[in-house]
């Protein structure tokens, strides 16, 4: 397609990731134009290069789509549209990126041990599905139990044979499990009690991994505490770089940017924007 326009459907304006794409386009002279719209409207996508979708809009978008890829249908969420074979197809690139990071960066993860997934949002649902798909058979969903009901039902239907449990945050410190990995999908900057409870890490194996999906704040207190506890950390930059590479591949950017180049551009973007975005 000849267009250089990227659309985002999001109620609160451009997302942090899309602002990064805008920054990268300016840095590389690609000339991409960006538009954000608070509600999904397929006519707005006409002539676009690609479409970014805020995950919380999935519930209103999915019933309007005639064709759903298996992953999008099973997890009931999408984060993008790409134009393929003269049609717009919904995609879930965060799932692909997160899976790639875990396979490459945590290839010695003990999948016989449970996983703890913190959050009640779509990112937590996606993280749970990825953990299941790489072989973890017991997964604890951490959040308010009434808010986790939908997550539990969707995951139980889509991940046959996996044992899902719901766990209230206040019960975290009471656990005696030895989890192989904990993934946080909650903004902890305003949740000091949850950060404190998570940071006990009494539920983790000594060789376990801790992954935080939040790019902000840049100074990540959870991962800092994990390092103090001698756990292995997976910073959110790993996921952001992988996700960016997948977007650029689908946008057919040539020549390809290396992961190192993308990482350096992210670091520069974070340095310039972390206090104002």
PDB file of N, CA, C and O in Angstrom, residues 106-180:
ATOM      1  N   UNK A 106      14.477 -16.906  28.474  1.00  0.00           N
ATOM      2  CA  UNK A 106      14.237 -17.731  29.665  1.00  0.00           C
ATOM      3  C   UNK A 106      14.098 -19.192  29.255  1.00  0.00           C
ATOM      4  O   UNK A 106      13.184 -19.894  29.694  1.00  0.00           O
ATOM      5  N   UNK A 107      15.034 -19.642  28.413  1.00  0.00           N
ATOM      6  CA  UNK A 107      14.897 -21.000  27.861  1.00  0.00           C
ATOM      7  C   UNK A 107      15.159 -22.101  28.875  1.00  0.00           C
ATOM      8  O   UNK A 107      14.900 -23.264  28.602  1.00  0.00           O
ATOM      9  N   UNK A 108      15.679 -21.733  30.053  1.00  0.00           N
ATOM     10  CA  UNK A 108      15.847 -22.734  31.106  1.00  0.00           C
ATOM     11  C   UNK A 108      14.778 -22.605  32.194  1.00  0.00           C
ATOM     12  O   UNK A 108      14.926 -23.153  33.289  1.00  0.00           O
ATOM     13  N   UNK A 109      13.699 -21.880  31.876  1.00  0.00           N
ATOM     14  CA  UNK A 109      12.598 -21.737  32.826  1.00  0.00           C
ATOM     15  C   UNK A 109      12.059 -23.109  33.228  1.00  0.00           C
ATOM     16  O   UNK A 109      11.823 -23.961  32.370  1.00  0.00           O
ATOM     17  N   UNK A 110      11.869 -23.306  34.514  1.00  0.00           N
ATOM     18  CA  UNK A 110      11.312 -24.564  35.017  1.00  0.00           C
ATOM     19  C   UNK A 110       9.797 -24.534  34.815  1.00  0.00           C
ATOM     20  O   UNK A 110       9.067 -23.954  35.610  1.00  0.00           O
ATOM     21  N   UNK A 111       9.348 -25.151  33.745  1.00  0.00           N
ATOM     22  CA  UNK A 111       7.918 -25.130  33.435  1.00  0.00           C
ATOM     23  C   UNK A 111       7.107 -26.069  34.319  1.00  0.00           C
ATOM     24  O   UNK A 111       5.885 -26.061  34.276  1.00  0.00           O
ATOM     25  N   UNK A 112       7.789 -26.868  35.126  1.00  0.00           N
ATOM     26  CA  UNK A 112       7.069 -27.716  36.084  1.00  0.00           C
ATOM     27  C   UNK A 112       6.604 -26.897  37.291  1.00  0.00           C
ATOM     28  O   UNK A 112       5.726 -27.331  38.035  1.00  0.00           O
ATOM     29  N   UNK A 113       7.214 -25.733  37.482  1.00  0.00           N
ATOM     30  CA  UNK A 113       6.842 -24.846  38.582  1.00  0.00           C
ATOM     31  C   UNK A 113       5.706 -23.931  38.127  1.00  0.00           C
ATOM     32  O   UNK A 113       5.545 -23.662  36.938  1.00  0.00           O
ATOM     33  N   UNK A 114       4.906 -23.432  39.077  1.00  0.00           N
ATOM     34  CA  UNK A 114       3.788 -22.544  38.710  1.00  0.00           C
ATOM     35  C   UNK A 114       4.277 -21.197  38.183  1.00  0.00           C
ATOM     36  O   UNK A 114       5.450 -20.823  38.339  1.00  0.00           O
ATOM     37  N   UNK A 115       3.365 -20.465  37.561  1.00  0.00           N
ATOM     38  CA  UNK A 115       3.598 -19.074  37.162  1.00  0.00           C
ATOM     39  C   UNK A 115       2.609 -18.199  37.912  1.00  0.00           C
ATOM     40  O   UNK A 115       1.452 -18.598  38.133  1.00  0.00           O
ATOM     41  N   UNK A 116       3.053 -17.005  38.304  1.00  0.00           N
ATOM     42  CA  UNK A 116       2.177 -16.009  38.917  1.00  0.00           C
ATOM     43  C   UNK A 116       2.024 -14.857  37.927  1.00  0.00           C
ATOM     44  O   UNK A 116       3.022 -14.259  37.519  1.00  0.00           O
ATOM     45  N   UNK A 117       0.797 -14.565  37.526  1.00  0.00           N
ATOM     46  CA  UNK A 117       0.514 -13.490  36.574  1.00  0.00           C
ATOM     47  C   UNK A 117      -0.301 -12.428  37.302  1.00  0.00           C
ATOM     48  O   UNK A 117      -1.424 -12.691  37.742  1.00  0.00           O
ATOM     49  N   UNK A 118       0.250 -11.230  37.418  1.00  0.00           N
ATOM     50  CA  UNK A 118      -0.366 -10.179  38.222  1.00  0.00           C
ATOM     51  C   UNK A 118      -1.102  -9.203  37.317  1.00  0.00           C
ATOM     52  O   UNK A 118      -0.499  -8.561  36.449  1.00  0.00           O
ATOM     53  N   UNK A 119      -2.413  -9.090  37.506  1.00  0.00           N
ATOM     54  CA  UNK A 119      -3.198  -8.143  36.736  1.00  0.00           C
ATOM     55  C   UNK A 119      -4.555  -8.691  36.350  1.00  0.00           C
ATOM     56  O   UNK A 119      -4.739  -9.902  36.246  1.00  0.00           O
ATOM     57  N   UNK A 120      -5.487  -7.771  36.107  1.00  0.00           N
ATOM     58  CA  UNK A 120      -6.847  -8.140  35.730  1.00  0.00           C
ATOM     59  C   UNK A 120      -7.154  -7.715  34.293  1.00  0.00           C
ATOM     60  O   UNK A 120      -8.295  -7.802  33.848  1.00  0.00           O
ATOM     61  N   UNK A 121      -6.134  -7.279  33.571  1.00  0.00           N
ATOM     62  CA  UNK A 121      -6.331  -6.701  32.238  1.00  0.00           C
ATOM     63  C   UNK A 121      -5.982  -7.696  31.134  1.00  0.00           C
ATOM     64  O   UNK A 121      -5.617  -8.844  31.385  1.00  0.00           O
ATOM     65  N   UNK A 122      -6.094  -7.220  29.897  1.00  0.00           N
ATOM     66  CA  UNK A 122      -5.814  -8.081  28.742  1.00  0.00           C
ATOM     67  C   UNK A 122      -4.347  -8.487  28.681  1.00  0.00           C
ATOM     68  O   UNK A 122      -4.019  -9.595  28.236  1.00  0.00           O
ATOM     69  N   UNK A 123      -3.435  -7.596  29.105  1.00  0.00           N
ATOM     70  CA  UNK A 123      -2.019  -7.951  29.105  1.00  0.00           C
ATOM     71  C   UNK A 123      -1.753  -9.152  30.005  1.00  0.00           C
ATOM     72  O   UNK A 123      -0.944 -10.035  29.663  1.00  0.00           O
ATOM     73  N   UNK A 124      -2.455  -9.212  31.145  1.00  0.00           N
ATOM     74  CA  UNK A 124      -2.303 -10.361  32.039  1.00  0.00           C
ATOM     75  C   UNK A 124      -2.879 -11.623  31.398  1.00  0.00           C
ATOM     76  O   UNK A 124      -2.317 -12.715  31.536  1.00  0.00           O
ATOM     77  N   UNK A 125      -4.008 -11.477  30.699  1.00  0.00           N
ATOM     78  CA  UNK A 125      -4.596 -12.628  30.009  1.00  0.00           C
ATOM     79  C   UNK A 125      -3.641 -13.180  28.951  1.00  0.00           C
ATOM     80  O   UNK A 125      -3.431 -14.394  28.852  1.00  0.00           O
ATOM     81  N   UNK A 126      -3.049 -12.281  28.188  1.00  0.00           N
ATOM     82  CA  UNK A 126      -2.096 -12.680  27.155  1.00  0.00           C
ATOM     83  C   UNK A 126      -0.884 -13.349  27.785  1.00  0.00           C
ATOM     84  O   UNK A 126      -0.395 -14.384  27.310  1.00  0.00           O
ATOM     85  N   UNK A 127      -0.387 -12.774  28.869  1.00  0.00           N
ATOM     86  CA  UNK A 127       0.776 -13.348  29.563  1.00  0.00           C
ATOM     87  C   UNK A 127       0.478 -14.747  30.066  1.00  0.00           C
ATOM     88  O   UNK A 127       1.330 -15.650  29.983  1.00  0.00           O
ATOM     89  N   UNK A 128      -0.722 -14.945  30.589  1.00  0.00           N
ATOM     90  CA  UNK A 128      -1.120 -16.264  31.085  1.00  0.00           C
ATOM     91  C   UNK A 128      -1.152 -17.282  29.954  1.00  0.00           C
ATOM     92  O   UNK A 128      -0.683 -18.423  30.107  1.00  0.00           O
ATOM     93  N   UNK A 129      -1.692 -16.874  28.819  1.00  0.00           N
ATOM     94  CA  UNK A 129      -1.758 -17.776  27.668  1.00  0.00           C
ATOM     95  C   UNK A 129      -0.371 -18.145  27.175  1.00  0.00           C
ATOM     96  O   UNK A 129      -0.108 -19.307  26.831  1.00  0.00           O
ATOM     97  N   UNK A 130       0.533 -17.180  27.150  1.00  0.00           N
ATOM     98  CA  UNK A 130       1.904 -17.461  26.712  1.00  0.00           C
ATOM     99  C   UNK A 130       2.583 -18.429  27.677  1.00  0.00           C
ATOM    100  O   UNK A 130       3.255 -19.380  27.258  1.00  0.00           O
ATOM    101  N   UNK A 131       2.409 -18.192  28.987  1.00  0.00           N
ATOM    102  CA  UNK A 131       2.998 -19.105  29.974  1.00  0.00           C
ATOM    103  C   UNK A 131       2.495 -20.525  29.755  1.00  0.00           C
ATOM    104  O   UNK A 131       3.270 -21.492  29.809  1.00  0.00           O
ATOM    105  N   UNK A 132       1.201 -20.656  29.491  1.00  0.00           N
ATOM    106  CA  UNK A 132       0.624 -21.982  29.250  1.00  0.00           C
ATOM    107  C   UNK A 132       1.216 -22.614  27.994  1.00  0.00           C
ATOM    108  O   UNK A 132       1.536 -23.808  27.972  1.00  0.00           O
ATOM    109  N   UNK A 133       1.387 -21.812  26.971  1.00  0.00           N
ATOM    110  CA  UNK A 133       1.851 -22.345  25.686  1.00  0.00           C
ATOM    111  C   UNK A 133       3.316 -22.755  25.693  1.00  0.00           C
ATOM    112  O   UNK A 133       3.730 -23.581  24.883  1.00  0.00           O
ATOM    113  N   UNK A 134       4.110 -22.204  26.611  1.00  0.00           N
ATOM    114  CA  UNK A 134       5.508 -22.627  26.687  1.00  0.00           C
ATOM    115  C   UNK A 134       5.701 -23.776  27.677  1.00  0.00           C
ATOM    116  O   UNK A 134       6.826 -24.181  27.928  1.00  0.00           O
ATOM    117  N   UNK A 135       4.573 -24.273  28.231  1.00  0.00           N
ATOM    118  CA  UNK A 135       4.666 -25.496  29.015  1.00  0.00           C
ATOM    119  C   UNK A 135       4.322 -25.413  30.483  1.00  0.00           C
ATOM    120  O   UNK A 135       4.333 -26.432  31.179  1.00  0.00           O
ATOM    121  N   UNK A 136       4.008 -24.215  30.997  1.00  0.00           N
ATOM    122  CA  UNK A 136       3.628 -24.095  32.406  1.00  0.00           C
ATOM    123  C   UNK A 136       2.205 -24.621  32.567  1.00  0.00           C
ATOM    124  O   UNK A 136       1.290 -24.182  31.875  1.00  0.00           O
ATOM    125  N   UNK A 137       2.009 -25.560  33.477  1.00  0.00           N
ATOM    126  CA  UNK A 137       0.697 -26.205  33.590  1.00  0.00           C
ATOM    127  C   UNK A 137      -0.129 -25.718  34.775  1.00  0.00           C
ATOM    128  O   UNK A 137      -1.297 -26.055  34.894  1.00  0.00           O
ATOM    129  N   UNK A 138       0.474 -24.899  35.641  1.00  0.00           N
ATOM    130  CA  UNK A 138      -0.267 -24.349  36.788  1.00  0.00           C
ATOM    131  C   UNK A 138      -0.002 -22.854  36.857  1.00  0.00           C
ATOM    132  O   UNK A 138       1.148 -22.416  36.971  1.00  0.00           O
ATOM    133  N   UNK A 139      -1.082 -22.067  36.787  1.00  0.00           N
ATOM    134  CA  UNK A 139      -0.948 -20.619  36.690  1.00  0.00           C
ATOM    135  C   UNK A 139      -1.863 -19.943  37.697  1.00  0.00           C
ATOM    136  O   UNK A 139      -3.063 -20.238  37.756  1.00  0.00           O
ATOM    137  N   UNK A 140      -1.284 -19.037  38.470  1.00  0.00           N
ATOM    138  CA  UNK A 140      -2.033 -18.270  39.459  1.00  0.00           C
ATOM    139  C   UNK A 140      -2.298 -16.876  38.900  1.00  0.00           C
ATOM    140  O   UNK A 140      -1.363 -16.150  38.549  1.00  0.00           O
ATOM    141  N   UNK A 141      -3.572 -16.518  38.794  1.00  0.00           N
ATOM    142  CA  UNK A 141      -3.983 -15.188  38.349  1.00  0.00           C
ATOM    143  C   UNK A 141      -4.162 -14.326  39.590  1.00  0.00           C
ATOM    144  O   UNK A 141      -5.011 -14.616  40.446  1.00  0.00           O
ATOM    145  N   UNK A 142      -3.367 -13.265  39.708  1.00  0.00           N
ATOM    146  CA  UNK A 142      -3.363 -12.451  40.920  1.00  0.00           C
ATOM    147  C   UNK A 142      -4.127 -11.159  40.676  1.00  0.00           C
ATOM    148  O   UNK A 142      -3.776 -10.361  39.794  1.00  0.00           O
ATOM    149  N   UNK A 143      -5.178 -10.958  41.459  1.00  0.00           N
ATOM    150  CA  UNK A 143      -5.995  -9.756  41.341  1.00  0.00           C
ATOM    151  C   UNK A 143      -7.255  -9.924  42.170  1.00  0.00           C
ATOM    152  O   UNK A 143      -7.413 -10.917  42.890  1.00  0.00           O
ATOM    153  N   UNK A 144      -8.153  -8.944  42.060  1.00  0.00           N
ATOM    154  CA  UNK A 144      -9.428  -9.062  42.754  1.00  0.00           C
ATOM    155  C   UNK A 144     -10.235 -10.184  42.110  1.00  0.00           C
ATOM    156  O   UNK A 144     -10.419 -10.202  40.893  1.00  0.00           O
ATOM    157  N   UNK A 145     -10.710 -11.094  42.917  1.00  0.00           N
ATOM    158  CA  UNK A 145     -11.297 -12.310  42.360  1.00  0.00           C
ATOM    159  C   UNK A 145     -12.510 -12.036  41.484  1.00  0.00           C
ATOM    160  O   UNK A 145     -12.687 -12.696  40.453  1.00  0.00           O
ATOM    161  N   UNK A 146     -13.323 -11.047  41.840  1.00  0.00           N
ATOM    162  CA  UNK A 146     -14.498 -10.760  41.012  1.00  0.00           C
ATOM    163  C   UNK A 146     -14.075 -10.192  39.650  1.00  0.00           C
ATOM    164  O   UNK A 146     -14.734 -10.418  38.635  1.00  0.00           O
ATOM    165  N   UNK A 147     -12.942  -9.465  39.632  1.00  0.00           N
ATOM    166  CA  UNK A 147     -12.454  -8.896  38.380  1.00  0.00           C
ATOM    167  C   UNK A 147     -11.746  -9.925  37.511  1.00  0.00           C
ATOM    168  O   UNK A 147     -11.555  -9.699  36.314  1.00  0.00           O
ATOM    169  N   UNK A 148     -11.351 -11.033  38.103  1.00  0.00           N
ATOM    170  CA  UNK A 148     -10.636 -12.078  37.369  1.00  0.00           C
ATOM    171  C   UNK A 148     -11.573 -13.115  36.755  1.00  0.00           C
ATOM    172  O   UNK A 148     -11.111 -14.005  36.043  1.00  0.00           O
ATOM    173  N   UNK A 149     -12.852 -12.997  37.012  1.00  0.00           N
ATOM    174  CA  UNK A 149     -13.786 -14.030  36.551  1.00  0.00           C
ATOM    175  C   UNK A 149     -13.745 -14.203  35.035  1.00  0.00           C
ATOM    176  O   UNK A 149     -13.658 -15.318  34.522  1.00  0.00           O
ATOM    177  N   UNK A 150     -13.787 -13.083  34.310  1.00  0.00           N
ATOM    178  CA  UNK A 150     -13.758 -13.160  32.843  1.00  0.00           C
ATOM    179  C   UNK A 150     -12.444 -13.757  32.354  1.00  0.00           C
ATOM    180  O   UNK A 150     -12.426 -14.622  31.461  1.00  0.00           O
ATOM    181  N   UNK A 151     -11.331 -13.301  32.953  1.00  0.00           N
ATOM    182  CA  UNK A 151     -10.024 -13.840  32.556  1.00  0.00           C
ATOM    183  C   UNK A 151      -9.976 -15.351  32.762  1.00  0.00           C
ATOM    184  O   UNK A 151      -9.521 -16.102  31.892  1.00  0.00           O
ATOM    185  N   UNK A 152     -10.439 -15.767  33.913  1.00  0.00           N
ATOM    186  CA  UNK A 152     -10.400 -17.190  34.247  1.00  0.00           C
ATOM    187  C   UNK A 152     -11.230 -18.008  33.253  1.00  0.00           C
ATOM    188  O   UNK A 152     -10.788 -19.060  32.783  1.00  0.00           O
ATOM    189  N   UNK A 153     -12.412 -17.513  32.930  1.00  0.00           N
ATOM    190  CA  UNK A 153     -13.297 -18.260  32.017  1.00  0.00           C
ATOM    191  C   UNK A 153     -12.701 -18.351  30.617  1.00  0.00           C
ATOM    192  O   UNK A 153     -12.706 -19.416  29.994  1.00  0.00           O
ATOM    193  N   UNK A 154     -12.160 -17.234  30.110  1.00  0.00           N
ATOM    194  CA  UNK A 154     -11.578 -17.238  28.763  1.00  0.00           C
ATOM    195  C   UNK A 154     -10.361 -18.150  28.707  1.00  0.00           C
ATOM    196  O   UNK A 154     -10.199 -18.957  27.779  1.00  0.00           O
ATOM    197  N   UNK A 155      -9.499 -18.055  29.699  1.00  0.00           N
ATOM    198  CA  UNK A 155      -8.280 -18.859  29.704  1.00  0.00           C
ATOM    199  C   UNK A 155      -8.585 -20.339  29.881  1.00  0.00           C
ATOM    200  O   UNK A 155      -7.961 -21.195  29.241  1.00  0.00           O
ATOM    201  N   UNK A 156      -9.549 -20.654  30.725  1.00  0.00           N
ATOM    202  CA  UNK A 156      -9.894 -22.060  30.956  1.00  0.00           C
ATOM    203  C   UNK A 156     -10.456 -22.707  29.695  1.00  0.00           C
ATOM    204  O   UNK A 156     -10.212 -23.888  29.427  1.00  0.00           O
ATOM    205  N   UNK A 157     -11.193 -21.917  28.901  1.00  0.00           N
ATOM    206  CA  UNK A 157     -11.734 -22.440  27.638  1.00  0.00           C
ATOM    207  C   UNK A 157     -10.644 -22.624  26.587  1.00  0.00           C
ATOM    208  O   UNK A 157     -10.665 -23.569  25.810  1.00  0.00           O
ATOM    209  N   UNK A 158      -9.707 -21.691  26.550  1.00  0.00           N
ATOM    210  CA  UNK A 158      -8.726 -21.692  25.460  1.00  0.00           C
ATOM    211  C   UNK A 158      -7.483 -22.527  25.759  1.00  0.00           C
ATOM    212  O   UNK A 158      -6.791 -22.963  24.835  1.00  0.00           O
ATOM    213  N   UNK A 159      -7.212 -22.760  27.029  1.00  0.00           N
ATOM    214  CA  UNK A 159      -5.994 -23.491  27.408  1.00  0.00           C
ATOM    215  C   UNK A 159      -6.399 -24.787  28.125  1.00  0.00           C
ATOM    216  O   UNK A 159      -6.393 -24.880  29.341  1.00  0.00           O
ATOM    217  N   UNK A 160      -6.743 -25.772  27.338  1.00  0.00           N
ATOM    218  CA  UNK A 160      -7.220 -27.040  27.893  1.00  0.00           C
ATOM    219  C   UNK A 160      -6.081 -27.761  28.625  1.00  0.00           C
ATOM    220  O   UNK A 160      -4.949 -27.828  28.135  1.00  0.00           O
ATOM    221  N   UNK A 161      -6.401 -28.272  29.799  1.00  0.00           N
ATOM    222  CA  UNK A 161      -5.415 -29.038  30.559  1.00  0.00           C
ATOM    223  C   UNK A 161      -4.548 -28.209  31.490  1.00  0.00           C
ATOM    224  O   UNK A 161      -3.730 -28.764  32.232  1.00  0.00           O
ATOM    225  N   UNK A 162      -4.709 -26.887  31.457  1.00  0.00           N
ATOM    226  CA  UNK A 162      -3.935 -26.010  32.338  1.00  0.00           C
ATOM    227  C   UNK A 162      -4.758 -25.725  33.596  1.00  0.00           C
ATOM    228  O   UNK A 162      -5.960 -25.461  33.517  1.00  0.00           O
ATOM    229  N   UNK A 163      -4.121 -25.766  34.731  1.00  0.00           N
ATOM    230  CA  UNK A 163      -4.803 -25.491  36.004  1.00  0.00           C
ATOM    231  C   UNK A 163      -4.637 -24.007  36.346  1.00  0.00           C
ATOM    232  O   UNK A 163      -3.533 -23.553  36.663  1.00  0.00           O
ATOM    233  N   UNK A 164      -5.722 -23.271  36.267  1.00  0.00           N
ATOM    234  CA  UNK A 164      -5.724 -21.849  36.615  1.00  0.00           C
ATOM    235  C   UNK A 164      -6.327 -21.663  38.006  1.00  0.00           C
ATOM    236  O   UNK A 164      -7.306 -22.318  38.371  1.00  0.00           O
ATOM    237  N   UNK A 165      -5.728 -20.770  38.769  1.00  0.00           N
ATOM    238  CA  UNK A 165      -6.227 -20.422  40.097  1.00  0.00           C
ATOM    239  C   UNK A 165      -6.303 -18.899  40.189  1.00  0.00           C
ATOM    240  O   UNK A 165      -5.508 -18.194  39.558  1.00  0.00           O
ATOM    241  N   UNK A 166      -7.243 -18.392  40.958  1.00  0.00           N
ATOM    242  CA  UNK A 166      -7.286 -16.963  41.229  1.00  0.00           C
ATOM    243  C   UNK A 166      -6.799 -16.722  42.651  1.00  0.00           C
ATOM    244  O   UNK A 166      -7.065 -17.516  43.562  1.00  0.00           O
ATOM    245  N   UNK A 167      -6.077 -15.613  42.817  1.00  0.00           N
ATOM    246  CA  UNK A 167      -5.457 -15.322  44.106  1.00  0.00           C
ATOM    247  C   UNK A 167      -5.571 -13.833  44.392  1.00  0.00           C
ATOM    248  O   UNK A 167      -5.202 -12.997  43.553  1.00  0.00           O
ATOM    249  N   UNK A 168      -6.100 -13.487  45.554  1.00  0.00           N
ATOM    250  CA  UNK A 168      -6.196 -12.083  45.950  1.00  0.00           C
ATOM    251  C   UNK A 168      -4.808 -11.535  46.271  1.00  0.00           C
ATOM    252  O   UNK A 168      -3.982 -12.252  46.848  1.00  0.00           O
ATOM    253  N   UNK A 169      -4.529 -10.288  45.909  1.00  0.00           N
ATOM    254  CA  UNK A 169      -3.193  -9.723  46.174  1.00  0.00           C
ATOM    255  C   UNK A 169      -2.782  -9.806  47.635  1.00  0.00           C
ATOM    256  O   UNK A 169      -1.611 -10.047  47.938  1.00  0.00           O
ATOM    257  N   UNK A 170      -3.754  -9.620  48.547  1.00  0.00           N
ATOM    258  CA  UNK A 170      -3.399  -9.643  49.967  1.00  0.00           C
ATOM    259  C   UNK A 170      -2.984 -11.027  50.450  1.00  0.00           C
ATOM    260  O   UNK A 170      -2.426 -11.165  51.543  1.00  0.00           O
ATOM    261  N   UNK A 171      -3.255 -12.052  49.631  1.00  0.00           N
ATOM    262  CA  UNK A 171      -2.849 -13.408  50.013  1.00  0.00           C
ATOM    263  C   UNK A 171      -1.502 -13.809  49.424  1.00  0.00           C
ATOM    264  O   UNK A 171      -1.023 -14.931  49.646  1.00  0.00           O
ATOM    265  N   UNK A 172      -0.875 -12.912  48.689  1.00  0.00           N
ATOM    266  CA  UNK A 172       0.397 -13.233  48.036  1.00  0.00           C
ATOM    267  C   UNK A 172       1.465 -13.671  49.034  1.00  0.00           C
ATOM    268  O   UNK A 172       2.165 -14.660  48.819  1.00  0.00           O
ATOM    269  N   UNK A 173       1.586 -12.908  50.111  1.00  0.00           N
ATOM    270  CA  UNK A 173       2.676 -13.189  51.057  1.00  0.00           C
ATOM    271  C   UNK A 173       2.441 -14.462  51.856  1.00  0.00           C
ATOM    272  O   UNK A 173       3.344 -14.911  52.558  1.00  0.00           O
ATOM    273  N   UNK A 174       1.250 -15.042  51.750  1.00  0.00           N
ATOM    274  CA  UNK A 174       0.948 -16.273  52.483  1.00  0.00           C
ATOM    275  C   UNK A 174       1.305 -17.518  51.684  1.00  0.00           C
ATOM    276  O   UNK A 174       1.225 -18.636  52.210  1.00  0.00           O
ATOM    277  N   UNK A 175       1.699 -17.342  50.427  1.00  0.00           N
ATOM    278  CA  UNK A 175       1.930 -18.496  49.558  1.00  0.00           C
ATOM    279  C   UNK A 175       3.248 -19.192  49.888  1.00  0.00           C
ATOM    280  O   UNK A 175       4.219 -18.545  50.288  1.00  0.00           O
ATOM    281  N   UNK A 176       3.229 -20.493  49.727  1.00  0.00           N
ATOM    282  CA  UNK A 176       4.442 -21.277  49.984  1.00  0.00           C
ATOM    283  C   UNK A 176       4.897 -21.994  48.714  1.00  0.00           C
ATOM    284  O   UNK A 176       5.672 -22.933  48.767  1.00  0.00           O
ATOM    285  N   UNK A 177       4.409 -21.519  47.565  1.00  0.00           N
ATOM    286  CA  UNK A 177       4.789 -22.125  46.296  1.00  0.00           C
ATOM    287  C   UNK A 177       6.184 -21.664  45.889  1.00  0.00           C
ATOM    288  O   UNK A 177       6.720 -20.689  46.421  1.00  0.00           O
ATOM    289  N   UNK A 178       6.764 -22.344  44.934  1.00  0.00           N
ATOM    290  CA  UNK A 178       8.040 -21.942  44.353  1.00  0.00           C
ATOM    291  C   UNK A 178       7.818 -21.738  42.864  1.00  0.00           C
ATOM    292  O   UNK A 178       8.012 -22.650  42.055  1.00  0.00           O
ATOM    293  N   UNK A 179       7.374 -20.532  42.517  1.00  0.00           N
ATOM    294  CA  UNK A 179       7.040 -20.239  41.126  1.00  0.00           C
ATOM    295  C   UNK A 179       8.302 -20.093  40.290  1.00  0.00           C
ATOM    296  O   UNK A 179       9.332 -19.592  40.764  1.00  0.00           O
ATOM    297  N   UNK A 180       8.207 -20.513  39.023  1.00  0.00           N
ATOM    298  CA  UNK A 180       9.329 -20.366  38.122  1.00  0.00           C
ATOM    299  C   UNK A 180       9.394 -18.990  37.495  1.00  0.00           C
ATOM    300  O   UNK A 180      10.462 -18.511  37.121  1.00  0.00           O
TER     301      UNK A 180
END
